Short mmCIF file of C-alpha atoms (C1' of nucleotides) in Angstrom, two decimals:
data_model
loop_
_atom_site.label_atom_id
_atom_site.label_comp_id
_atom_site.label_asym_id
_atom_site.label_seq_id
_atom_site.Cartn_x
_atom_site.Cartn_y
_atom_site.Cartn_z
CA UNK A 1 -12.36 -0.41 -13.17
CA UNK A 2 -10.41 2.41 -14.74
CA UNK A 3 -9.34 1.69 -18.26
CA UNK A 4 -5.81 2.69 -19.03
CA UNK A 5 -6.22 5.92 -20.91
CA UNK A 6 -4.02 6.49 -23.92
CA UNK A 7 -0.83 8.19 -22.92
CA UNK A 8 0.62 11.10 -24.86
CA UNK A 9 3.48 10.03 -27.10
CA UNK A 10 6.44 9.71 -24.79
CA UNK A 11 9.14 12.24 -25.41
CA UNK A 12 12.54 10.60 -25.66
CA UNK A 13 15.16 13.17 -24.74
CA UNK A 14 18.86 13.15 -25.43
CA UNK A 15 19.59 11.28 -22.21
CA UNK A 16 17.21 8.54 -23.24
CA UNK A 17 18.92 8.20 -26.58
CA UNK A 18 22.31 8.04 -24.95
CA UNK A 19 21.04 5.46 -22.47
CA UNK A 20 19.57 3.34 -25.23
CA UNK A 21 22.87 3.56 -27.06
CA UNK A 22 25.15 2.60 -24.23
CA UNK A 23 22.74 -0.05 -23.02
CA UNK A 24 23.58 -2.00 -26.13
CA UNK A 25 27.25 -1.39 -25.49
CA UNK A 26 27.92 -0.19 -28.99
CA UNK A 27 28.46 2.96 -30.96
CA UNK A 28 25.50 4.90 -32.30
CA UNK A 29 23.17 3.07 -34.63
CA UNK A 30 20.49 4.30 -36.90
CA UNK A 31 17.80 2.86 -34.65
CA UNK A 32 18.85 4.59 -31.44
CA UNK A 33 16.02 7.08 -31.61
CA UNK A 34 13.51 4.26 -31.90
CA UNK A 35 15.09 2.36 -29.05
CA UNK A 36 14.91 5.47 -26.92
CA UNK A 37 11.29 6.10 -27.82
CA UNK A 38 10.41 2.56 -26.81
CA UNK A 39 12.26 2.96 -23.54
CA UNK A 40 10.54 6.24 -22.73
CA UNK A 41 7.12 4.86 -23.56
CA UNK A 42 7.81 1.73 -21.55
CA UNK A 43 8.81 3.76 -18.52
CA UNK A 44 5.59 5.75 -18.68
CA UNK A 45 3.39 2.71 -19.19
CA UNK A 46 4.99 0.63 -16.46
CA UNK A 47 4.71 3.58 -14.12
CA UNK A 48 1.10 4.29 -14.94
CA UNK A 49 -0.24 0.76 -15.23
CA UNK A 50 2.12 -1.63 -13.46
CA UNK A 51 3.78 -4.60 -15.07
CA UNK A 52 0.77 -6.72 -15.99
CA UNK A 53 -1.48 -4.05 -17.45
CA UNK A 54 1.31 -2.36 -19.38
CA UNK A 55 1.08 -4.18 -22.69
CA UNK A 56 3.77 -4.29 -25.32
CA UNK A 57 1.20 -3.27 -27.87
CA UNK A 58 0.31 -0.13 -25.91
CA UNK A 59 3.96 0.74 -25.41
CA UNK A 60 4.63 0.33 -29.11
CA UNK A 61 1.62 2.46 -29.96
CA UNK A 62 2.87 5.22 -27.65
CA UNK A 63 6.29 5.01 -29.24
CA UNK A 64 4.76 5.10 -32.72
CA UNK A 65 6.23 1.83 -33.93
CA UNK A 66 5.29 -1.80 -34.40
CA UNK A 67 5.16 -4.18 -31.41
CA UNK A 68 7.56 -6.52 -33.10
CA UNK A 69 10.28 -3.89 -32.87
CA UNK A 70 10.08 -4.05 -29.12
CA UNK A 71 10.79 -7.76 -29.27
CA UNK A 72 13.62 -7.29 -31.70
CA UNK A 73 15.40 -4.74 -29.56
CA UNK A 74 14.64 -5.99 -26.06
CA UNK A 75 14.00 -9.70 -26.49
CA UNK A 76 10.83 -9.98 -24.48
CA UNK A 77 8.69 -8.12 -21.99
CA UNK A 78 10.96 -8.93 -19.09
CA UNK A 79 13.98 -7.64 -20.96
CA UNK A 80 12.14 -4.46 -21.80
CA UNK A 81 11.20 -3.99 -18.18
CA UNK A 82 14.77 -4.57 -17.08
CA UNK A 83 16.02 -1.97 -19.52
CA UNK A 84 13.26 0.51 -18.67
CA UNK A 85 13.63 0.30 -14.91
CA UNK A 86 17.19 1.37 -14.43
CA UNK A 87 16.82 3.72 -11.52
CA UNK A 88 19.21 6.38 -10.29
CA UNK A 89 18.03 7.84 -7.01
CA UNK A 90 20.76 10.49 -7.08
CA UNK A 91 20.85 10.16 -3.30
CA UNK A 92 22.81 13.11 -1.91
CA UNK A 93 26.17 12.78 -0.20
CA UNK A 94 25.51 13.53 3.44
CA UNK A 95 29.08 13.77 4.69
CA UNK A 96 29.24 17.45 3.81
CA UNK A 97 25.87 18.27 5.38
CA UNK A 98 25.76 19.56 8.98
CA UNK A 99 24.88 16.72 11.30
CA UNK A 100 21.55 18.18 12.39
CA UNK A 101 20.27 18.87 8.89
CA UNK A 102 20.81 15.46 7.35
CA UNK A 103 17.30 14.19 8.02
CA UNK A 104 15.68 17.21 6.45
CA UNK A 105 18.05 17.03 3.52
CA UNK A 106 17.17 13.41 2.81
CA UNK A 107 13.43 13.92 3.08
CA UNK A 108 13.43 16.99 0.88
CA UNK A 109 15.58 15.31 -1.74
CA UNK A 110 13.31 12.32 -2.05
CA UNK A 111 10.14 14.39 -2.12
CA UNK A 112 11.53 16.33 -5.04
CA UNK A 113 12.80 13.20 -6.72
CA UNK A 114 9.40 11.63 -6.36
CA UNK A 115 7.55 14.60 -7.76
CA UNK A 116 9.84 15.23 -10.70
CA UNK A 117 8.63 12.31 -12.76
CA UNK A 118 6.77 9.05 -12.44
CA UNK A 119 9.84 6.83 -12.35
CA UNK A 120 9.71 6.07 -8.66
CA UNK A 121 5.95 5.62 -8.69
CA UNK A 122 6.46 3.05 -11.38
CA UNK A 123 9.22 1.31 -9.48
CA UNK A 124 6.98 1.00 -6.46
CA UNK A 125 3.98 -0.13 -8.49
CA UNK A 126 5.93 -2.90 -10.16
CA UNK A 127 7.91 -3.80 -7.06
CA UNK A 128 4.76 -4.52 -5.13
CA UNK A 129 3.14 -6.76 -7.72
CA UNK A 130 6.06 -8.44 -9.33
CA UNK A 131 8.96 -10.44 -7.90
CA UNK A 132 11.42 -9.19 -10.49
CA UNK A 133 10.36 -5.66 -9.62
CA UNK A 134 10.83 -6.35 -5.91
CA UNK A 135 14.31 -7.71 -6.58
CA UNK A 136 15.14 -4.56 -8.45
CA UNK A 137 13.98 -2.42 -5.54
CA UNK A 138 16.11 -4.43 -3.15
CA UNK A 139 19.06 -3.81 -5.45
CA UNK A 140 18.42 -0.09 -5.63
CA UNK A 141 18.08 0.08 -1.86
CA UNK A 142 21.25 -1.92 -1.27
CA UNK A 143 23.42 -0.13 -3.83
CA UNK A 144 22.14 3.43 -3.58
CA UNK A 145 20.72 3.87 -0.09
CA UNK A 146 23.13 1.65 1.80
CA UNK A 147 26.37 3.52 1.03
CA UNK A 148 24.84 6.94 1.65
CA UNK A 149 23.71 5.95 5.11
CA UNK A 150 26.81 3.92 5.91
CA UNK A 151 28.98 6.94 5.14
CA UNK A 152 27.48 8.91 8.01
CA UNK A 153 26.68 6.05 10.36
CA UNK A 154 28.73 5.79 13.56
CA UNK A 155 28.67 1.96 13.78
CA UNK A 156 28.98 0.36 10.33
CA UNK A 157 27.07 -2.77 11.30
CA UNK A 158 24.05 -0.70 12.26
CA UNK A 159 23.88 0.99 8.89
CA UNK A 160 21.63 -1.48 7.06
CA UNK A 161 18.95 -1.43 9.75
CA UNK A 162 19.05 2.35 9.95
CA UNK A 163 18.80 2.59 6.18
CA UNK A 164 15.79 0.27 6.20
CA UNK A 165 14.06 2.36 8.86
CA UNK A 166 14.63 5.50 6.85
CA UNK A 167 13.41 3.79 3.72
CA UNK A 168 10.29 2.63 5.51
CA UNK A 169 9.32 6.17 6.47
CA UNK A 170 10.15 7.74 3.15
CA UNK A 171 8.61 5.00 1.06
CA UNK A 172 5.57 4.96 3.31
CA UNK A 173 4.95 8.66 2.84
CA UNK A 174 5.46 8.32 -0.90
CA UNK A 175 3.02 5.44 -0.95
CA UNK A 176 0.32 7.40 0.87
CA UNK A 177 0.91 10.64 -0.99
CA UNK A 178 1.73 9.67 -4.56
CA UNK A 179 0.24 6.23 -5.07
CA UNK A 180 -2.73 5.76 -2.75
CA UNK A 181 -3.55 9.48 -2.70
CA UNK A 182 -4.78 9.49 0.90
CA UNK A 183 -6.38 12.94 1.10
CA UNK A 184 -4.66 14.13 4.30
CA UNK A 185 -1.28 13.03 2.96
CA UNK A 186 -1.88 14.79 -0.34
CA UNK A 187 -3.06 17.89 1.48
CA UNK A 188 0.16 18.45 3.36
CA UNK A 189 2.54 20.95 1.82
CA UNK A 190 6.03 19.84 0.97
CA UNK A 191 7.41 21.89 3.85
CA UNK A 192 4.97 20.35 6.28
CA UNK A 193 6.03 16.87 5.23
CA UNK A 194 9.67 17.80 5.70
CA UNK A 195 8.85 19.34 9.08
CA UNK A 196 7.22 16.14 10.29
CA UNK A 197 9.46 13.53 8.72
CA UNK A 198 12.88 15.13 9.13
CA UNK A 199 13.09 14.53 12.90
CA UNK A 200 12.05 10.92 12.37
CA UNK A 201 14.71 10.29 9.77
CA UNK A 202 17.23 12.18 11.85
CA UNK A 203 16.50 9.91 14.79
CA UNK A 204 16.77 6.75 12.68
CA UNK A 205 20.11 8.08 11.48
CA UNK A 206 21.73 8.93 14.77
CA UNK A 207 19.77 7.82 17.85
CA UNK A 208 20.99 5.11 20.18
CA UNK A 209 19.52 1.71 19.50
CA UNK A 210 16.38 1.29 21.57
CA UNK B 1 9.09 -13.92 -13.98
CA UNK B 2 7.67 -16.07 -11.22
CA UNK B 3 4.67 -18.07 -12.31
CA UNK B 4 1.84 -18.09 -9.85
CA UNK B 5 2.17 -21.46 -8.20
CA UNK B 6 -1.01 -23.38 -7.53
CA UNK B 7 -2.38 -22.50 -4.15
CA UNK B 8 -3.64 -25.13 -1.73
CA UNK B 9 -7.41 -25.35 -1.68
CA UNK B 10 -8.50 -22.42 0.43
CA UNK B 11 -10.10 -23.39 3.70
CA UNK B 12 -13.38 -21.61 4.23
CA UNK B 13 -14.06 -21.40 7.93
CA UNK B 14 -17.30 -20.72 9.74
CA UNK B 15 -16.71 -16.99 9.67
CA UNK B 16 -16.33 -17.10 5.91
CA UNK B 17 -19.58 -18.95 5.55
CA UNK B 18 -21.36 -16.48 7.79
CA UNK B 19 -19.83 -13.61 5.85
CA UNK B 20 -20.89 -15.10 2.56
CA UNK B 21 -24.38 -15.54 3.96
CA UNK B 22 -24.89 -12.06 5.33
CA UNK B 23 -23.21 -10.50 2.32
CA UNK B 24 -26.21 -11.59 0.30
CA UNK B 25 -28.47 -10.20 3.02
CA UNK B 26 -30.53 -13.36 3.23
CA UNK B 27 -30.99 -16.40 5.39
CA UNK B 28 -28.85 -19.50 4.87
CA UNK B 29 -28.96 -21.07 1.46
CA UNK B 30 -27.71 -24.38 0.24
CA UNK B 31 -24.91 -22.68 -1.70
CA UNK B 32 -23.39 -20.82 1.22
CA UNK B 33 -20.48 -23.22 1.54
CA UNK B 34 -19.59 -22.70 -2.12
CA UNK B 35 -19.87 -18.95 -1.83
CA UNK B 36 -17.55 -19.06 1.15
CA UNK B 37 -15.05 -21.27 -0.64
CA UNK B 38 -14.98 -18.85 -3.56
CA UNK B 39 -14.49 -15.94 -1.21
CA UNK B 40 -11.64 -17.62 0.64
CA UNK B 41 -9.90 -18.64 -2.57
CA UNK B 42 -10.36 -15.15 -3.98
CA UNK B 43 -8.81 -13.56 -0.93
CA UNK B 44 -5.77 -15.81 -1.18
CA UNK B 45 -5.34 -15.27 -4.89
CA UNK B 46 -5.76 -11.51 -4.80
CA UNK B 47 -3.30 -11.36 -1.91
CA UNK B 48 -0.74 -13.56 -3.60
CA UNK B 49 -1.00 -12.30 -7.17
CA UNK B 50 -2.64 -8.88 -7.18
CA UNK B 51 -5.76 -7.99 -9.10
CA UNK B 52 -4.63 -8.55 -12.67
CA UNK B 53 -2.81 -11.85 -12.26
CA UNK B 54 -5.48 -13.35 -10.03
CA UNK B 55 -7.71 -15.00 -12.62
CA UNK B 56 -11.26 -16.11 -12.05
CA UNK B 57 -10.33 -19.47 -13.48
CA UNK B 58 -7.57 -19.97 -10.91
CA UNK B 59 -9.83 -18.87 -8.07
CA UNK B 60 -12.52 -21.29 -9.20
CA UNK B 61 -9.96 -24.07 -9.47
CA UNK B 62 -8.77 -23.39 -5.92
CA UNK B 63 -12.35 -23.42 -4.71
CA UNK B 64 -13.04 -26.63 -6.58
CA UNK B 65 -15.91 -25.36 -8.70
CA UNK B 66 -16.61 -24.03 -12.17
CA UNK B 67 -15.65 -20.48 -13.12
CA UNK B 68 -19.21 -19.73 -14.12
CA UNK B 69 -20.30 -20.10 -10.49
CA UNK B 70 -18.13 -17.16 -9.60
CA UNK B 71 -19.98 -15.08 -12.15
CA UNK B 72 -23.35 -16.29 -10.94
CA UNK B 73 -22.69 -15.38 -7.34
CA UNK B 74 -20.57 -12.27 -7.65
CA UNK B 75 -21.54 -10.81 -11.01
CA UNK B 76 -18.07 -10.14 -12.34
CA UNK B 77 -14.46 -9.89 -11.29
CA UNK B 78 -14.89 -6.47 -9.76
CA UNK B 79 -17.82 -7.66 -7.69
CA UNK B 80 -15.83 -10.61 -6.48
CA UNK B 81 -12.98 -8.34 -5.52
CA UNK B 82 -15.31 -6.02 -3.67
CA UNK B 83 -16.76 -8.93 -1.71
CA UNK B 84 -13.37 -10.46 -1.02
CA UNK B 85 -11.68 -7.31 0.16
CA UNK B 86 -13.80 -6.33 3.07
CA UNK B 87 -11.17 -5.39 5.62
CA UNK B 88 -11.50 -5.06 9.36
CA UNK B 89 -8.34 -3.60 10.86
CA UNK B 90 -9.64 -4.15 14.41
CA UNK B 91 -7.77 -0.99 15.32
CA UNK B 92 -7.57 -0.79 19.12
CA UNK B 93 -9.38 1.82 21.18
CA UNK B 94 -6.63 4.07 22.51
CA UNK B 95 -8.65 6.10 25.00
CA UNK B 96 -8.05 3.53 27.72
CA UNK B 97 -4.32 3.22 27.00
CA UNK B 98 -1.88 5.34 29.03
CA UNK B 99 -0.87 8.38 27.06
CA UNK B 100 2.79 7.37 26.73
CA UNK B 101 2.10 3.85 25.51
CA UNK B 102 -0.25 4.61 22.66
CA UNK B 103 2.40 4.66 19.98
CA UNK B 104 3.80 1.29 21.01
CA UNK B 105 0.32 -0.14 21.26
CA UNK B 106 -0.57 0.92 17.74
CA UNK B 107 2.65 -0.35 16.20
CA UNK B 108 2.47 -3.71 17.94
CA UNK B 109 -1.15 -4.19 17.00
CA UNK B 110 -0.54 -3.59 13.33
CA UNK B 111 2.56 -5.77 13.23
CA UNK B 112 0.54 -8.65 14.62
CA UNK B 113 -2.38 -7.90 12.34
CA UNK B 114 -0.08 -7.89 9.37
CA UNK B 115 1.58 -11.16 10.27
CA UNK B 116 -1.56 -13.09 11.12
CA UNK B 117 -2.69 -13.59 7.55
CA UNK B 118 -2.15 -12.21 4.07
CA UNK B 119 -5.22 -9.98 4.03
CA UNK B 120 -3.37 -6.72 4.45
CA UNK B 121 -0.62 -7.72 2.07
CA UNK B 122 -3.30 -8.33 -0.50
CA UNK B 123 -5.00 -5.02 0.20
CA UNK B 124 -1.72 -3.21 -0.34
CA UNK B 125 -0.86 -5.18 -3.45
CA UNK B 126 -4.17 -4.39 -5.08
CA UNK B 127 -4.33 -0.84 -3.75
CA UNK B 128 -1.07 0.06 -5.44
CA UNK B 129 -1.94 -1.33 -8.86
CA UNK B 130 -5.64 -0.75 -9.09
CA UNK B 131 -7.74 2.37 -8.67
CA UNK B 132 -10.66 0.47 -7.14
CA UNK B 133 -8.23 -1.06 -4.67
CA UNK B 134 -6.81 2.36 -3.84
CA UNK B 135 -10.30 3.69 -3.24
CA UNK B 136 -10.95 0.82 -0.88
CA UNK B 137 -7.77 1.60 1.05
CA UNK B 138 -8.78 5.23 1.34
CA UNK B 139 -12.11 4.09 2.74
CA UNK B 140 -10.49 1.77 5.26
CA UNK B 141 -8.14 4.53 6.34
CA UNK B 142 -10.93 7.06 6.66
CA UNK B 143 -13.42 4.83 8.47
CA UNK B 144 -11.14 2.76 10.64
CA UNK B 145 -8.00 4.79 11.29
CA UNK B 146 -9.58 8.22 11.40
CA UNK B 147 -11.88 7.70 14.38
CA UNK B 148 -9.26 5.90 16.43
CA UNK B 149 -6.83 8.78 16.07
CA UNK B 150 -9.46 11.47 16.41
CA UNK B 151 -10.58 9.99 19.73
CA UNK B 152 -7.21 10.74 21.31
CA UNK B 153 -6.26 13.81 19.36
CA UNK B 154 -6.19 17.14 21.18
CA UNK B 155 -7.30 19.30 18.24
CA UNK B 156 -9.90 17.54 16.10
CA UNK B 157 -8.95 19.31 12.90
CA UNK B 158 -5.40 18.01 13.18
CA UNK B 159 -6.55 14.40 13.42
CA UNK B 160 -6.59 13.53 9.70
CA UNK B 161 -3.05 14.75 9.11
CA UNK B 162 -1.77 12.95 12.18
CA UNK B 163 -3.54 9.78 11.11
CA UNK B 164 -1.95 10.03 7.68
CA UNK B 165 1.50 10.46 9.17
CA UNK B 166 1.00 7.40 11.34
CA UNK B 167 -0.30 5.44 8.41
CA UNK B 168 2.71 6.46 6.35
CA UNK B 169 5.13 5.03 8.90
CA UNK B 170 3.22 1.85 9.58
CA UNK B 171 2.38 1.15 5.96
CA UNK B 172 5.94 1.95 4.98
CA UNK B 173 7.38 -0.56 7.41
CA UNK B 174 4.86 -3.17 6.30
CA UNK B 175 5.78 -2.49 2.70
CA UNK B 176 9.50 -2.95 3.31
CA UNK B 177 9.08 -5.93 5.62
CA UNK B 178 6.21 -7.97 4.23
CA UNK B 179 5.97 -7.04 0.57
CA UNK B 180 9.37 -5.94 -0.70
CA UNK B 181 11.25 -8.12 1.78
CA UNK B 182 14.14 -5.69 2.21
CA UNK B 183 16.62 -7.86 4.11
CA UNK B 184 17.40 -5.42 6.95
CA UNK B 185 13.71 -4.79 7.51
CA UNK B 186 12.97 -8.49 7.57
CA UNK B 187 15.87 -9.10 9.93
CA UNK B 188 14.58 -6.83 12.67
CA UNK B 189 12.73 -8.58 15.47
CA UNK B 190 9.21 -7.54 16.23
CA UNK B 191 10.36 -5.88 19.45
CA UNK B 192 13.06 -3.97 17.64
CA UNK B 193 10.53 -2.63 15.16
CA UNK B 194 8.27 -1.56 18.00
CA UNK B 195 11.22 0.03 19.77
CA UNK B 196 12.09 2.11 16.75
CA UNK B 197 8.65 2.98 15.43
CA UNK B 198 6.74 3.59 18.65
CA UNK B 199 8.41 6.93 19.43
CA UNK B 200 7.78 8.06 15.88
CA UNK B 201 4.08 7.23 16.03
CA UNK B 202 3.86 8.70 19.50
CA UNK B 203 5.28 11.95 18.23
CA UNK B 204 2.92 12.05 15.24
CA UNK B 205 0.10 11.50 17.71
CA UNK B 206 0.88 14.18 20.25
CA UNK B 207 3.70 16.53 19.24
CA UNK B 208 3.14 20.17 18.47
CA UNK B 209 2.79 20.95 14.79
CA UNK B 210 6.23 21.75 13.41
"C1'" DG C 1 -44.44 -39.25 -6.29
"C1'" DC C 2 -44.17 -35.24 -8.94
"C1'" DG C 3 -42.92 -30.88 -10.39
"C1'" DC C 4 -39.97 -26.92 -9.56
"C1'" DC C 5 -36.19 -24.36 -8.76
"C1'" DA C 6 -31.55 -23.78 -7.09
"C1'" DA C 7 -26.86 -25.60 -7.86
"C1'" DG C 8 -23.56 -26.91 -10.79
"C1'" DT C 9 -21.22 -28.47 -15.35
"C1'" DC C 10 -19.86 -27.88 -20.14
"C1'" DA C 11 -18.59 -25.78 -24.24
"C1'" DA C 12 -18.12 -21.88 -26.54
"C1'" DC C 13 -17.62 -16.77 -27.72
"C1'" DG C 14 -15.03 -12.59 -28.69
"C1'" DG C 15 -11.22 -10.25 -27.55
"C1'" DG C 16 -6.58 -9.26 -26.00
"C1'" DT C 17 -1.88 -11.05 -25.01
"C1'" DG C 18 3.23 -12.09 -25.92
"C1'" DT C 19 5.70 -13.64 -29.53
"C1'" DT C 20 7.28 -15.19 -34.30
"C1'" DG C 21 8.59 -15.25 -39.16
"C1'" DG C 22 8.30 -13.39 -43.66
"C1'" DC C 23 8.45 -9.52 -46.59
"C1'" DA C 24 9.29 -4.67 -48.17
"C1'" DT C 25 12.37 -0.75 -47.97
"C1'" DA C 26 15.96 2.58 -47.07
"C1'" DC C 27 20.61 3.11 -45.83
"C1'" DG C 28 25.69 2.79 -45.72
"C1'" DT C 29 29.56 0.68 -48.05
"C1'" DG C 30 32.29 -1.37 -51.69
"C1'" DC D 1 25.64 1.85 -59.05
"C1'" DA D 2 24.88 -2.71 -56.86
"C1'" DC D 3 24.82 -5.34 -52.78
"C1'" DG D 4 24.17 -6.72 -48.01
"C1'" DT D 5 22.24 -5.38 -43.94
"C1'" DA D 6 19.75 -2.87 -40.58
"C1'" DT D 7 15.15 -1.16 -39.97
"C1'" DG D 8 10.43 -1.42 -40.02
"C1'" DC D 9 5.59 -3.27 -40.99
"C1'" DC D 10 2.18 -6.94 -41.56
"C1'" DA D 11 -0.21 -11.06 -40.62
"C1'" DA D 12 -0.51 -14.77 -38.05
"C1'" DC D 13 0.09 -18.19 -34.19
"C1'" DA D 14 -1.15 -20.22 -29.82
"C1'" DC D 15 -2.69 -19.13 -25.56
"C1'" DC D 16 -5.37 -17.22 -21.83
"C1'" DC D 17 -8.79 -14.09 -20.28
"C1'" DG D 18 -13.72 -12.70 -18.55
"C1'" DT D 19 -18.12 -13.82 -19.60
"C1'" DT D 20 -22.37 -16.17 -21.48
"C1'" DG D 21 -26.03 -19.43 -22.30
"C1'" DA D 22 -27.79 -23.98 -22.64
"C1'" DC D 23 -27.98 -28.19 -20.41
"C1'" DT D 24 -27.94 -31.75 -16.38
"C1'" DT D 25 -28.44 -32.90 -11.65
"C1'" DG D 26 -30.21 -33.04 -7.03
"C1'" DG D 27 -32.97 -31.67 -3.09
"C1'" DC D 28 -37.22 -29.75 -1.18
"C1'" DG D 29 -42.25 -28.60 -0.78
"C1'" DC D 30 -46.76 -29.90 -2.05
#
DNA sequence: GCGCCAAGTCAACGGGTGTTGGCATACGTG
DNA sequence: CACGTATGCCAACACCCGTTGACTTGGCGC
């Protein structure tokens, strides 16, 4: 079974520092850089290893500090996970997009989002194994996918089901392509994926109920 | 975080015993019932908890024997997992199904397969977290989905990509419905899911390349 | 009836885990 | 400059893990 290779020291950028600052709801402190480094390392580890195999000791090592600091700043492993898994899908506003291009727009956005960093891979990895992770995914879906779909959905009461259908296709492709690495799914170009999936999403968005 | 509740003692049926017997490539031995009990308990635990959280001690407790027996019969945890995760999708032969009904047939079959027991949930759970599990899923996809799709695919070289697209939609719905428990996905009836997904799968099966 | 071998139990090992408390140190403030 | 506090490290705790080896039991063939 593959050992978890050591990860390069996680780079905590300005956004991370700001996030770590506001997360504590206070003005800047001397330890914000450390908090941010922990958060960045935790994100990487959770994404790469899942909740169980991502150890606090490994996260601390990546961040270059002592494990006890993690406990001091985030309480326990669950608290660290909660802080590290704040997800912003940046789902696009579809109301300004021509009706026929909305499917393609959604698919392309999420492909790019998925390839930019390992955040979503991590979310999926933890969501599948861990109930707290699953609850977080349900929250992200409800709060960030729901409104986007509802805004362009003819009948408001159909919106949740349509959103779930769209999520199933997009998540399923991400699963095959970025997590399971099924060779044919990996082999498709980004444009090919959009070409295949866009009509599906478009139909889930607008077609009559079957 | 949810503790893993104790599981009821896993029932090892005749098929399990036979499987445990043939797995060792020998004629019946006195320990076949024990081997089968271990296997059944392991399947349940891996499905419910994933690879890391499913401990050999818990599996042995469920099977009502000593942990060292697991080691004696299956070598180590990886060996146990390999023996416990032999999957048979029983994917239907589509050549006898009318061309227009193949999508619906596939979707309905996999929904039923997924709901019958927790085997596939377990496969997904382990496949997402664990490289050995992912490799196993790639093998199942290649050996059991590939041929079924190729048999009804006009151009043979397109078969793998089409199979991957179909897998992405079916796995994605299973993920949302049976693993993440997204409320709108859970709320759909089985017929509604078939009604929505069948045209998608049908198109992946037969449509011109985009 | 006796010996042999499979089947199973028991206790322990070395290591890794999350988590805790005490101690040194550098900083910001009066 | 002195003091309190935030920051960080160190060592340890109690627990659980996979795995091992020695020991006991029970059934079967000769």
